[in-house]
XYZ file of C-alpha atoms in Angstrom:
774
model
C 6.056 2.663 10.236
C 8.940 1.447 8.143
C 12.307 3.216 7.607
C 15.405 1.871 5.802
C 18.966 3.021 5.635
C 18.397 4.767 2.180
C 18.958 8.468 1.914
C 16.031 10.414 3.233
C 13.162 10.832 2.325
C 13.520 7.696 0.071
C 14.248 5.543 3.243
C 10.643 6.181 4.500
C 8.651 3.187 3.214
C 5.556 3.611 5.427
C 4.768 6.719 7.489
C 1.755 8.404 8.980
C -0.779 7.915 6.324
C 0.226 4.361 5.094
C -1.826 1.382 6.219
C -0.788 -1.935 7.405
C -1.110 -3.580 4.023
C 1.283 -1.017 2.505
C 3.650 -1.709 5.484
C 3.684 -5.436 4.807
C 4.130 -4.977 1.059
C 7.103 -2.765 1.538
C 8.668 -5.004 3.992
C 8.365 -7.908 1.573
C 9.992 -5.875 -1.176
C 13.083 -4.544 0.787
C 16.394 -4.832 -0.864
C 19.803 -4.298 0.609
C 21.334 -1.333 -1.057
C 23.460 1.636 -0.042
C 25.544 2.099 2.868
C 25.207 1.323 6.593
C 24.376 4.754 7.648
C 22.465 3.774 10.825
C 22.833 7.090 12.408
C 21.283 8.996 9.597
C 18.378 6.484 9.551
C 17.760 6.794 13.324
C 17.725 10.566 12.753
C 15.070 10.150 10.089
C 13.025 7.879 12.191
C 12.931 10.415 15.107
C 12.132 13.284 12.838
C 9.347 11.316 11.277
C 7.786 10.716 14.817
C 8.093 14.300 15.784
C 6.600 15.754 12.747
C 3.258 16.615 14.492
C 4.502 17.340 17.910
C 4.826 21.293 17.352
C 1.409 21.230 15.466
C -0.495 19.605 18.458
C 1.711 21.358 21.110
C 2.304 18.135 22.899
C 5.777 19.181 24.167
C 4.463 22.354 25.868
C 7.765 24.131 25.568
C 8.393 26.627 28.390
C 5.149 25.525 30.187
C 6.377 22.545 32.082
C 6.272 18.873 31.063
C 2.898 17.047 31.291
C 3.352 13.185 31.408
C -0.214 12.915 30.274
C 0.613 14.589 27.031
C 2.361 11.936 25.152
C 2.650 9.766 21.927
C 4.494 6.666 22.977
C 6.521 5.049 20.389
C 9.240 2.405 20.240
C 11.864 2.145 17.525
C 13.143 -1.437 16.747
C 16.504 -1.417 14.915
C 17.256 -4.847 13.207
C 20.965 -5.108 12.392
C 23.852 -7.534 12.288
C 26.164 -5.511 14.379
C 28.826 -5.125 11.794
C 30.726 -1.968 11.015
C 28.893 1.253 10.215
C 29.739 2.834 6.915
C 29.160 6.288 5.492
C 30.525 8.387 2.679
C 33.382 9.417 4.795
C 34.352 5.887 5.468
C 33.965 3.144 8.288
C 32.967 4.390 11.620
C 33.546 2.783 14.993
C 30.907 4.820 16.881
C 27.368 5.685 16.134
C 26.701 9.327 15.451
C 23.466 10.987 14.712
C 23.332 14.024 12.407
C 23.019 17.220 14.481
C 21.276 19.170 11.796
C 17.646 18.449 11.152
C 15.229 19.959 8.540
C 12.427 19.724 11.116
C 11.295 23.133 12.488
C 11.788 23.464 16.228
C 14.283 20.744 16.599
C 16.690 23.179 18.371
C 14.328 23.383 21.262
C 15.347 19.945 22.340
C 18.961 18.953 22.889
C 18.538 15.274 21.650
C 16.784 14.160 18.549
C 14.337 11.936 20.427
C 11.595 12.743 23.052
C 10.880 11.279 26.503
C 8.158 9.027 25.190
C 10.355 7.420 22.491
C 12.648 4.459 23.111
C 15.027 2.536 21.062
C 15.493 -1.250 21.102
C 18.152 -3.001 18.919
C 17.918 -6.732 17.680
C 21.523 -7.676 16.804
C 21.423 -10.838 14.921
C 24.562 -12.736 15.539
C 23.279 -16.099 14.304
C 26.181 -18.325 13.619
C 26.346 -21.226 11.050
C 26.598 -23.727 13.902
C 24.962 -22.811 17.282
C 27.028 -23.540 20.320
C 25.149 -25.646 23.016
C 26.132 -23.241 25.765
C 24.817 -20.239 24.001
C 21.614 -21.971 23.131
C 21.125 -22.862 26.967
C 21.321 -19.294 28.115
C 18.036 -18.267 29.997
C 18.707 -14.501 29.656
C 19.533 -12.500 26.612
C 22.644 -10.545 26.993
C 23.229 -6.854 25.923
C 25.170 -6.563 22.625
C 28.447 -4.734 22.406
C 27.873 -3.073 19.016
C 27.817 0.746 18.740
C 24.046 1.021 18.783
C 23.849 -0.140 22.573
C 24.810 3.128 24.047
C 22.058 4.760 21.809
C 19.594 2.416 23.169
C 20.469 3.129 26.808
C 20.238 6.788 26.340
C 16.674 6.528 25.068
C 15.533 4.145 27.901
C 15.775 0.940 25.829
C 18.245 -1.827 25.353
C 19.825 -4.032 22.880
C 19.444 -7.712 22.437
C 22.395 -10.125 21.347
C 20.628 -12.955 19.528
C 22.513 -16.228 18.874
C 19.718 -18.452 17.977
C 16.067 -18.747 16.839
C 14.935 -19.580 20.342
C 16.700 -16.452 21.603
C 14.973 -14.408 18.965
C 11.546 -15.528 20.093
C 12.506 -14.492 23.788
C 13.509 -11.096 22.614
C 10.190 -10.591 20.760
C 8.235 -11.546 23.764
C 10.293 -9.073 25.850
C 9.624 -6.370 23.226
C 5.846 -7.030 23.384
C 5.878 -6.280 27.106
C 8.048 -3.272 26.605
C 5.028 -1.641 24.537
C 3.770 0.409 27.317
C 2.322 3.811 27.540
C 4.699 6.098 29.570
C 7.656 8.628 29.613
C 11.130 8.129 30.484
C 12.719 10.065 33.618
C 16.254 10.214 34.761
C 16.124 9.704 38.415
C 19.310 10.929 40.235
C 20.007 10.803 44.108
C 20.681 14.211 45.959
C 22.225 14.230 49.318
C 23.497 11.374 51.639
C 22.188 7.871 51.587
C 19.231 7.149 53.751
C 19.597 5.890 57.269
C 19.257 2.347 58.276
C 15.643 1.273 58.925
C 14.501 1.031 62.705
C 14.400 -2.825 62.752
C 17.894 -2.886 61.435
C 17.293 -6.273 59.746
C 20.582 -6.089 58.109
C 23.517 -4.101 59.142
C 24.452 -2.784 55.919
C 28.047 -2.499 55.016
C 28.793 1.030 53.838
C 29.798 0.887 50.298
C 32.101 3.268 48.695
C 31.314 4.809 45.332
C 28.133 5.227 43.215
C 25.486 2.446 43.327
C 23.197 1.361 40.506
C 20.155 2.913 42.288
C 21.783 6.277 42.522
C 21.135 6.974 38.860
C 18.293 5.255 36.975
C 16.827 6.296 33.581
C 13.571 4.341 33.533
C 9.992 4.565 32.488
C 7.036 5.790 34.378
C 3.776 4.176 33.409
C 1.039 6.693 32.154
C -2.175 4.625 32.377
C -5.176 5.852 30.162
C -8.446 6.601 31.810
C -10.704 3.572 31.865
C -13.659 5.627 30.862
C -12.234 7.872 28.177
C -9.173 5.750 27.010
C -6.935 8.980 27.308
C -4.435 9.673 30.065
C -5.546 12.198 32.427
C -3.560 14.460 34.793
C -3.402 17.788 36.613
C 0.205 18.825 37.487
C 3.272 19.230 35.237
C 6.768 18.292 36.042
C 8.711 21.745 36.354
C 11.148 23.009 33.875
C 14.827 23.142 34.730
C 14.882 26.944 34.365
C 12.801 29.908 35.723
C 10.775 31.551 32.920
C 11.797 35.155 32.167
C 9.205 37.288 30.573
C 12.071 39.570 29.142
C 13.797 36.667 27.385
C 13.261 36.493 23.594
C 13.914 32.861 23.286
C 13.598 29.654 25.243
C 16.598 27.684 26.523
C 16.907 23.978 25.013
C 15.604 21.371 27.222
C 16.971 17.854 27.637
C 14.801 15.066 26.285
C 14.491 13.325 29.639
C 13.864 15.568 32.737
C 16.305 15.075 35.519
C 14.409 14.413 38.639
C 16.572 14.418 41.923
C 15.302 12.653 44.927
C 16.337 13.178 48.539
C 16.646 10.144 50.857
C 15.040 12.066 53.695
C 12.225 10.141 55.209
C 9.116 12.364 55.052
C 5.425 11.781 55.720
C 3.341 11.608 52.534
C 0.971 14.668 52.517
C -2.400 14.775 50.958
C -5.710 16.766 51.681
C -9.207 16.138 50.697
C -10.468 17.249 47.331
C -6.919 18.260 46.121
C -6.006 16.473 42.979
C -2.780 14.693 42.455
C -1.200 12.531 39.981
C 0.195 9.090 40.594
C 2.592 7.162 38.193
C 4.068 3.758 38.716
C 7.856 3.244 38.183
C 9.141 0.685 35.790
C 11.226 -1.940 37.826
C 14.802 -0.804 38.256
C 17.649 -1.010 40.846
C 15.921 2.051 42.529
C 12.560 0.483 42.911
C 14.201 -2.626 44.185
C 16.176 -0.608 46.946
C 13.059 1.181 47.975
C 11.114 -2.007 48.363
C 13.741 -3.810 50.307
C 13.622 -1.035 52.834
C 10.013 -2.120 53.570
C 8.696 1.415 54.555
C 5.319 1.889 52.903
C 4.646 4.921 55.193
C 7.442 7.149 54.463
C 8.358 8.854 51.143
C 11.304 10.629 49.540
C 10.634 14.120 47.915
C 11.687 14.945 44.509
C 13.052 18.074 42.835
C 14.095 19.492 39.545
C 17.170 21.553 39.607
C 16.938 25.334 38.845
C 13.222 25.148 38.722
C 12.792 27.877 41.544
C 13.710 31.435 41.065
C 16.152 31.719 44.033
C 17.160 28.075 44.911
C 19.452 25.871 42.943
C 17.940 22.598 43.987
C 14.413 24.004 43.744
C 11.299 23.089 45.761
C 9.791 19.595 45.906
C 6.951 18.931 43.475
C 6.139 15.344 44.587
C 7.553 12.395 46.215
C 8.442 8.527 45.768
C 6.654 6.199 47.950
C 6.283 2.320 48.012
C 2.909 0.900 47.747
C 1.134 -0.512 50.851
C 1.553 -4.116 49.459
C 5.237 -3.399 48.759
C 4.909 -4.630 45.057
C 5.777 -1.419 43.284
C 6.941 2.210 43.716
C 4.909 5.270 42.810
C 5.756 8.725 41.828
C 3.203 11.185 43.284
C 3.238 14.506 41.431
C 1.779 17.289 43.596
C 1.566 21.177 43.252
C 4.860 22.849 43.192
C 6.365 23.294 46.699
C 3.438 21.433 48.155
C 4.896 21.436 51.822
C 3.988 25.123 51.806
C 0.752 25.034 49.843
C -1.089 22.068 51.522
C -1.043 23.533 55.112
C -2.453 26.819 53.768
C -5.278 25.075 51.878
C -5.915 22.882 54.848
C -6.345 26.037 57.090
C -8.526 27.782 54.535
C -11.324 25.142 54.545
C -11.028 23.793 58.001
C -10.328 26.961 60.020
C -11.346 29.863 57.836
C -14.201 28.091 56.200
C -13.103 29.351 52.712
C -13.102 32.918 53.982
C -9.297 33.858 54.001
C -8.183 36.632 56.354
C -5.570 39.217 55.401
C -2.624 37.362 56.856
C -3.571 34.189 55.064
C -3.693 36.157 51.721
C -0.168 37.590 52.302
C 1.144 34.051 52.917
C -0.603 32.821 49.743
C 0.743 35.687 47.719
C 4.226 34.881 48.918
C 3.724 31.298 47.814
C 2.559 32.349 44.302
C 5.669 34.442 43.747
C 7.949 31.320 44.684
C 5.902 29.091 42.270
C 6.715 28.989 38.479
C 4.124 30.983 36.576
C 3.049 28.057 34.508
C 1.431 26.410 37.568
C -1.162 29.171 37.702
C -3.562 27.418 35.339
C -3.507 24.049 36.983
C -3.750 25.583 40.458
C -6.829 27.612 39.453
C -8.415 24.550 38.189
C -7.750 22.657 41.483
C -8.981 25.482 43.459
C -12.161 25.696 41.522
C -12.686 21.793 42.164
C -12.153 22.391 45.910
C -14.623 25.281 46.087
C -12.463 28.509 46.099
C -12.468 29.757 42.561
C -11.522 33.404 43.262
C -8.268 33.131 45.199
C -5.979 33.775 42.369
C -6.245 37.175 40.640
C -6.880 37.231 36.870
C -4.051 39.651 36.065
C -1.151 37.216 36.741
C 0.950 36.609 33.743
C 1.764 32.981 32.603
C 5.433 33.529 32.224
C 6.112 33.596 28.438
C 7.049 36.684 26.582
C 5.364 37.821 23.468
C 8.222 37.173 21.163
C 8.607 33.481 22.458
C 4.707 32.909 21.871
C 4.971 34.334 18.417
C 8.105 32.247 17.680
C 6.094 29.096 18.846
C 3.190 29.830 16.631
C 5.541 30.423 13.672
C 7.202 27.156 14.308
C 3.862 25.366 14.371
C 3.097 26.677 10.873
C 6.349 25.663 9.491
C 6.069 22.285 11.076
C 2.762 21.743 9.370
C 4.259 22.535 5.926
C 7.104 20.335 6.528
C 4.782 17.501 7.616
C 2.907 17.703 4.450
C 6.116 17.701 2.488
C 7.545 14.671 4.136
C 4.076 12.920 3.889
C 3.915 13.661 0.093
C 7.460 12.423 -0.498
C 6.932 8.861 0.915
C 6.779 6.308 -1.705
C 8.996 7.884 -4.161
C 11.872 5.860 -5.528
C 15.552 6.928 -5.216
C 16.790 8.284 -8.454
C 19.045 5.897 -10.267
C 22.768 6.894 -10.134
C 24.484 7.266 -13.427
C 27.824 6.050 -11.979
C 30.364 6.012 -9.367
C 32.484 9.080 -9.124
C 36.288 8.617 -9.084
C 38.003 10.660 -6.643
C 41.618 11.857 -7.013
C 44.225 10.653 -4.561
C 44.730 13.155 -1.638
C 48.458 12.555 -1.500
C 50.992 11.989 -4.254
C 53.581 9.221 -3.384
C 57.149 9.854 -3.353
C 59.110 9.345 -6.471
C 61.534 7.214 -4.593
C 58.803 4.443 -4.158
C 58.349 4.056 -7.966
C 59.956 1.039 -9.562
C 61.306 3.148 -12.356
C 63.130 5.522 -10.149
C 66.489 4.866 -11.668
C 65.196 5.500 -15.139
C 63.756 8.838 -13.960
C 67.162 9.823 -12.698
C 68.797 8.879 -16.006
C 66.173 10.917 -17.869
C 66.639 13.929 -15.647
C 70.662 13.782 -16.134
C 70.236 13.156 -19.763
C 71.762 9.724 -19.948
C 68.381 8.356 -21.425
C 65.971 10.056 -23.757
C 62.908 11.157 -21.958
C 59.810 9.076 -22.184
C 56.283 10.423 -22.933
C 54.588 11.836 -20.024
C 52.133 9.630 -18.334
C 48.387 10.654 -18.168
C 47.451 12.746 -15.079
C 44.314 11.503 -13.404
C 43.466 15.151 -12.565
C 42.649 15.650 -16.311
C 39.709 13.321 -15.785
C 37.831 15.388 -13.302
C 34.222 14.081 -12.994
C 35.058 10.625 -14.305
C 32.492 8.063 -13.446
C 32.298 4.362 -13.446
C 29.085 3.130 -15.089
C 26.605 1.065 -12.943
C 24.696 -1.933 -14.125
C 21.054 -1.029 -15.025
C 18.971 -3.814 -13.950
C 15.936 -2.572 -15.867
C 17.708 -2.887 -19.319
C 17.645 -6.272 -21.118
C 21.062 -7.864 -21.097
C 22.735 -7.887 -24.646
C 24.555 -11.204 -24.113
C 25.654 -11.509 -27.786
C 26.982 -8.059 -27.820
C 28.564 -7.754 -24.307
C 30.203 -10.686 -22.705
C 29.813 -9.075 -19.281
C 26.204 -9.256 -19.424
C 26.359 -13.057 -19.177
C 25.915 -14.237 -15.602
C 28.470 -16.549 -13.970
C 25.775 -19.274 -13.711
C 24.844 -19.090 -17.445
C 28.217 -19.152 -18.993
C 28.096 -23.010 -20.100
C 24.578 -22.739 -21.322
C 25.485 -19.553 -23.377
C 28.455 -21.115 -24.799
C 26.221 -24.061 -25.939
C 23.842 -21.511 -27.620
C 26.767 -19.678 -29.330
C 28.103 -23.025 -30.686
C 24.647 -23.829 -32.121
C 24.356 -20.392 -33.675
C 27.778 -20.842 -35.169
C 27.175 -24.243 -36.676
C 23.722 -23.378 -37.914
C 24.573 -19.984 -39.414
C 22.054 -20.440 -42.217
C 19.273 -19.610 -39.964
C 17.997 -16.186 -40.311
C 17.655 -15.429 -36.433
C 19.946 -16.192 -33.575
C 18.647 -17.818 -30.428
C 19.841 -15.502 -27.717
C 18.404 -17.485 -24.668
C 16.434 -20.489 -23.873
C 12.802 -20.556 -25.042
C 11.759 -21.201 -21.381
C 13.877 -18.299 -20.153
C 12.236 -15.996 -22.689
C 8.849 -16.427 -21.049
C 9.940 -16.962 -17.455
C 8.852 -14.417 -14.916
C 8.799 -14.531 -11.097
C 5.501 -15.485 -9.611
C 5.379 -12.462 -7.634
C 5.442 -10.289 -10.751
C 2.958 -12.242 -12.796
C -0.011 -10.190 -11.760
C 1.769 -6.795 -12.200
C 0.012 -5.953 -15.531
C -0.240 -2.264 -14.958
C 3.662 -2.044 -14.729
C 3.980 -3.823 -18.090
C 1.527 -1.338 -19.545
C 3.766 1.659 -18.312
C 6.705 0.180 -20.188
C 4.994 -0.382 -23.587
C 4.924 2.584 -25.986
C 1.659 4.497 -26.148
C -0.511 3.108 -28.985
C -1.528 5.150 -31.865
C -4.873 6.800 -32.055
C -7.844 5.063 -33.742
C -8.463 5.915 -37.375
C -12.190 5.905 -36.735
C -13.031 8.258 -33.712
C -16.413 6.433 -33.279
C -14.685 3.074 -32.856
C -15.336 1.813 -29.407
C -12.296 2.112 -27.223
C -10.763 -1.347 -26.241
C -10.192 -1.750 -22.512
C -6.805 -2.960 -21.288
C -8.246 -5.388 -18.712
C -5.618 -8.009 -17.372
C -6.861 -11.448 -18.035
C -9.350 -10.318 -20.785
C -7.719 -7.807 -23.110
C -10.399 -8.195 -25.629
C -13.156 -6.786 -23.522
C -14.772 -3.779 -25.291
C -16.253 -0.733 -23.811
C -19.979 -1.232 -23.829
C -20.728 2.519 -23.862
C -19.591 2.925 -27.412
C -20.963 -0.308 -28.891
C -23.930 -0.526 -31.202
C -26.786 -3.024 -30.360
C -27.030 -5.977 -32.820
C -30.525 -6.905 -34.404
C -30.282 -10.323 -32.520
C -29.852 -8.410 -29.197
C -32.998 -6.394 -30.293
C -34.923 -9.590 -30.958
C -34.002 -10.958 -27.580
C -35.040 -7.705 -25.770
C -38.352 -7.651 -27.661
C -37.741 -4.868 -30.184
C -38.022 -6.871 -33.469
C -39.130 -3.849 -35.588
C -36.895 -1.132 -34.287
C -34.369 -1.230 -37.148
C -36.248 -2.687 -40.046
C -34.475 -2.659 -43.395
C -36.076 -0.683 -46.257
C -38.290 -2.706 -48.636
C -38.491 -5.668 -46.158
C -42.018 -7.164 -45.832
C -43.941 -6.720 -42.711
C -43.431 -9.741 -40.512
C -45.502 -8.616 -37.541
C -47.164 -11.726 -36.145
C -44.926 -14.121 -37.777
C -42.200 -15.696 -35.421
C -38.548 -15.483 -36.354
C -36.932 -18.428 -37.946
C -35.192 -20.841 -35.511
C -31.682 -21.657 -36.386
C -31.255 -24.924 -38.383
C -30.013 -27.735 -36.184
C -29.206 -30.055 -38.989
C -25.594 -30.941 -39.301
C -25.865 -30.974 -43.029
C -27.407 -27.570 -43.213
C -25.711 -25.769 -40.347
C -22.298 -25.383 -42.077
C -23.369 -23.876 -45.231
C -23.238 -20.164 -46.175
C -26.328 -18.471 -47.372
C -26.712 -18.053 -51.014
C -27.072 -14.368 -52.067
C -28.821 -15.138 -55.289
C -32.044 -17.087 -54.521
C -34.001 -14.195 -52.890
C -37.314 -14.404 -54.621
C -39.255 -15.816 -51.767
C -41.039 -14.472 -48.623
C -38.172 -15.515 -46.223
C -35.605 -13.992 -48.461
C -33.273 -11.132 -47.228
C -33.390 -9.083 -50.440
C -36.315 -6.879 -51.945
C -39.110 -9.263 -53.320
C -40.552 -9.027 -56.698
C -43.669 -6.984 -57.409
C -45.851 -10.010 -57.649
C -44.924 -11.369 -54.263
C -45.641 -8.085 -52.695
C -49.239 -8.077 -53.829
C -51.743 -8.693 -50.996
C -53.735 -12.076 -51.095
C -56.917 -10.045 -50.871
C -56.361 -8.875 -54.541
C -56.136 -12.323 -56.075
C -58.654 -13.249 -58.620
C -61.193 -16.067 -57.380
C -60.936 -17.647 -60.831
C -57.336 -18.189 -60.589
C -57.770 -20.066 -57.405
C -60.586 -22.183 -58.694
C -58.628 -23.043 -61.685
C -55.842 -24.435 -59.547
C -57.506 -26.278 -56.695
C -54.224 -28.069 -55.646
C -52.384 -25.076 -55.627
C -55.116 -23.342 -53.656
C -55.230 -26.074 -51.176
C -51.396 -26.083 -50.753
C -51.334 -22.334 -50.218
C -53.989 -22.464 -47.772
C -52.204 -25.153 -45.816
C -49.037 -23.193 -45.984
C -50.646 -20.086 -44.769
C -52.054 -21.869 -41.602
C -48.651 -23.042 -40.528
C -45.417 -21.187 -40.279
C -44.175 -21.761 -43.934
C -40.946 -19.978 -43.004
C -39.866 -22.900 -40.961
C -39.920 -25.116 -44.025
C -36.652 -27.118 -43.988
C -36.086 -26.488 -47.658
C -36.669 -22.861 -47.513
C -34.040 -21.071 -49.680
C -32.832 -19.249 -46.503
C -31.616 -22.540 -45.116
C -30.842 -24.607 -48.013
C -29.845 -22.878 -51.171
C -26.291 -22.500 -50.332
C -24.052 -23.862 -53.219
C -24.034 -23.112 -56.817
C -24.832 -26.599 -57.963
C -27.994 -26.767 -55.820
C -29.064 -23.284 -57.157
C -28.625 -24.537 -60.900
C -30.662 -27.551 -60.115
C -33.409 -25.822 -58.327
C -33.660 -23.053 -60.981
C -33.880 -25.606 -63.687
C -36.923 -27.229 -61.824
C -38.533 -23.825 -61.137
C -38.296 -22.926 -64.789
C -39.920 -26.374 -65.787
C -42.696 -25.901 -63.341
C -43.316 -22.386 -64.701
C -43.431 -23.526 -68.274
C -45.864 -26.369 -67.544
C -48.049 -24.018 -65.567
C -48.221 -21.494 -68.449
C -49.291 -24.236 -70.892
C -52.170 -25.259 -68.400
C -53.458 -21.761 -67.499
C -55.258 -19.104 -69.327
C -54.043 -15.520 -69.849
C -56.377 -14.455 -67.182
C -54.731 -16.486 -64.573
C -51.293 -15.018 -65.116
C -51.606 -12.526 -62.433
C -52.853 -14.982 -59.895
C -50.233 -17.516 -60.787
C -47.601 -14.899 -60.695
C -48.613 -13.944 -57.184
C -48.073 -17.489 -55.945
C -45.060 -18.467 -58.006
C -43.055 -18.123 -54.943
C -44.824 -21.068 -53.132
C -44.920 -23.128 -56.313
C -41.093 -22.530 -56.420
C -40.776 -23.563 -52.897
C -42.637 -26.861 -53.442
C -40.878 -27.702 -56.798
C -37.559 -26.845 -55.179
C -37.997 -29.874 -52.931
C -37.110 -31.949 -55.872
C -33.762 -33.589 -54.814
C -30.669 -32.226 -56.067
C -28.464 -34.202 -58.278
C -25.480 -34.043 -55.917
C -27.574 -35.473 -53.050
C -25.889 -33.528 -50.411
C -29.117 -32.755 -48.436
C -31.302 -35.795 -49.058
C -29.321 -38.838 -48.075
C -28.006 -41.782 -50.130
C -31.216 -42.499 -52.213
C -31.271 -39.063 -53.534
C -30.457 -40.037 -57.173
C -33.051 -42.830 -57.405
C -35.700 -40.481 -55.735
C -34.993 -37.686 -58.159
C -35.210 -40.138 -61.191
C -38.562 -41.439 -60.003
C -39.906 -37.927 -59.694
C -38.935 -37.154 -63.270
C -40.789 -40.280 -64.456
C -43.868 -39.326 -62.470
C -44.001 -35.784 -63.658
C -45.647 -36.123 -67.197
C -48.426 -38.593 -65.868
C -49.937 -36.762 -63.147
C -51.292 -33.327 -62.391
C -49.050 -30.698 -60.914
C -51.195 -30.455 -57.748
C -50.730 -34.129 -57.101
C -46.951 -34.036 -57.829
C -46.566 -31.216 -55.280
C -48.565 -32.860 -52.649
C -46.541 -36.103 -53.036
C -43.308 -34.233 -53.187
C -44.094 -32.483 -49.864
C -45.058 -35.706 -48.122
C -42.171 -37.791 -49.330
C -39.624 -35.011 -48.764
C -40.927 -34.561 -45.157
C -40.210 -38.175 -44.526
C -36.679 -37.649 -45.801
C -35.637 -34.747 -43.971
C -36.108 -33.902 -40.238
C -37.557 -30.598 -39.484
C -34.805 -28.586 -37.759
C -35.077 -27.777 -34.188
C -38.051 -30.177 -33.504
C -36.238 -33.507 -32.860
C -33.069 -35.351 -33.507
């Protein structure tokens, strides 16, 4: 999680639901704003960690403390150790707010819990690192106000002077990430006697020793099979539960476990479960290990846990391991010195059939045991083979009002958790200005420089001046803040000019003044107008949010244009119509056939002209009286070849041969087809003149009966005669004029059939067929 020093809940940048990518992104975008309200930020961090504890029941209020019910967490505070500031002024000490919006926070005295520890990295990196500081092997504790808070939670602070020292601190923090709970161990009674070997005649020391009071962690190891910590016995509460009490007394975050330095024999019997926790290295563990007594133990107590005893009864003991490499806390049933002999007699002597006297002793023990131990004890006896020793009607110790109150707190905590999680990610509202406060005390008139003039005005020696303005008349006056989102108006407000751009702006102002004839002023450099940080270059969505919403489309059926970053011209394919060319590619040639268009089934489509001379011309909309034309054909061209008169074909054998050859090959691919080549007006005039001359000559040489036949084929005649080169020579090369003149000389001497054949052969030599070869 990531929490800053902003006002809650805006200071929570990453909480329970945010992933690691969000954490890293928020970490990169951190900005130093606001006050150094470290106490409020720590309180927000603890409340964020404690959101779900009442919902899950992990704290088990009034039922004993279970070390195996935990959510271990460490808080790393990164600070420079400077003064702490708040709205009330500068603070010398760190204070956490007492009030908390979290339901159930009154059940614990402190804002943290026993599985949460605070560590502080105090960065005191100087400009020039001293050699003696860099050569330190250990990192010292800092003297900043956050250090006592770290000690209270079971953590510590690190005073960092160099990068090398920072790396050491990070390695130490990695080792601190352990699953466990913090317990405050306190010595009760006299110091232990000397060991029998008397290796060192200890000199009695006066006053408290470091091992007398240690707040250290006990490691709660997870089960290797399940990965979850397992346990049986709780650590007792520091009060005796009263069934008539309507509320629960608040508990301290860390249980105060007192140990007696009386050497005792460690007790254990077969099949009776117990919990074993290793202590974190501390002065206490060091003292116990130095005694070298692995076969003795010290019993541990919780004050006021018994009904009639201030110290309470032992619930476990401290014992060094056999290898003398660590110290373990053994948690047993409450008042185990009484229970274990009873259970040992039950199974070894009475063979699980208790007599009346044994039952009386066992009932006396149950009355001295806190009622929340009944559940774990029932489970342990069931494992040992004696499930019916404890009657079912025994109460567990909590009153009905306390149980109802805890259920109500659980529901409220769930609602508060949802509210906090929903508020994460919201930005702090922009402040409109800084409020000006009135002075708390009015200075004496004798301090003023015009004190003599005031006296003369009072005595009447001088005329009275106008009254000065009273600041109290401007209640609610605010000083405006700079809005970074607004574009600076550097030519209207001189304060918008940054200090680094003063000279450059002065140069632009001079240029605008000297070139005042220009219509527009240059407010900034051209490079600066289009400059944007690399980090913000891909933030296209934020740009879209700032632009005004576009007007609606005039045509509702118009396909909606997608605002895709990198390709803003991409269209929504759902609302687009399919083009005819796309239909041809997909195989639907005749799906949208235009009315009046001839049936082209079986005839392949024209390939695009690849000639560079013909490719750049626009299609003529006039010459459409041919088969490949786009407009409606004449009635003569629509006639079927089956209706032609045989006589007409016989009277024109050359024309018949030419039509037959054209029908056998793809005549639409003709390079001189009017689709491709009749583009300009001068070409159309020349070709029209050639076509009319051909038709007049054909009328002279044919009979009246042949008119229909000739009319049905005038399109092909036009196409062949259209191959006569135009006068401008734009399509036939450099010899076009000479070739055209030669054709005009040959026309009267020959038959039309021969002219058409020669025209075709020569023109095909002059012009390459498009798409075939280059």
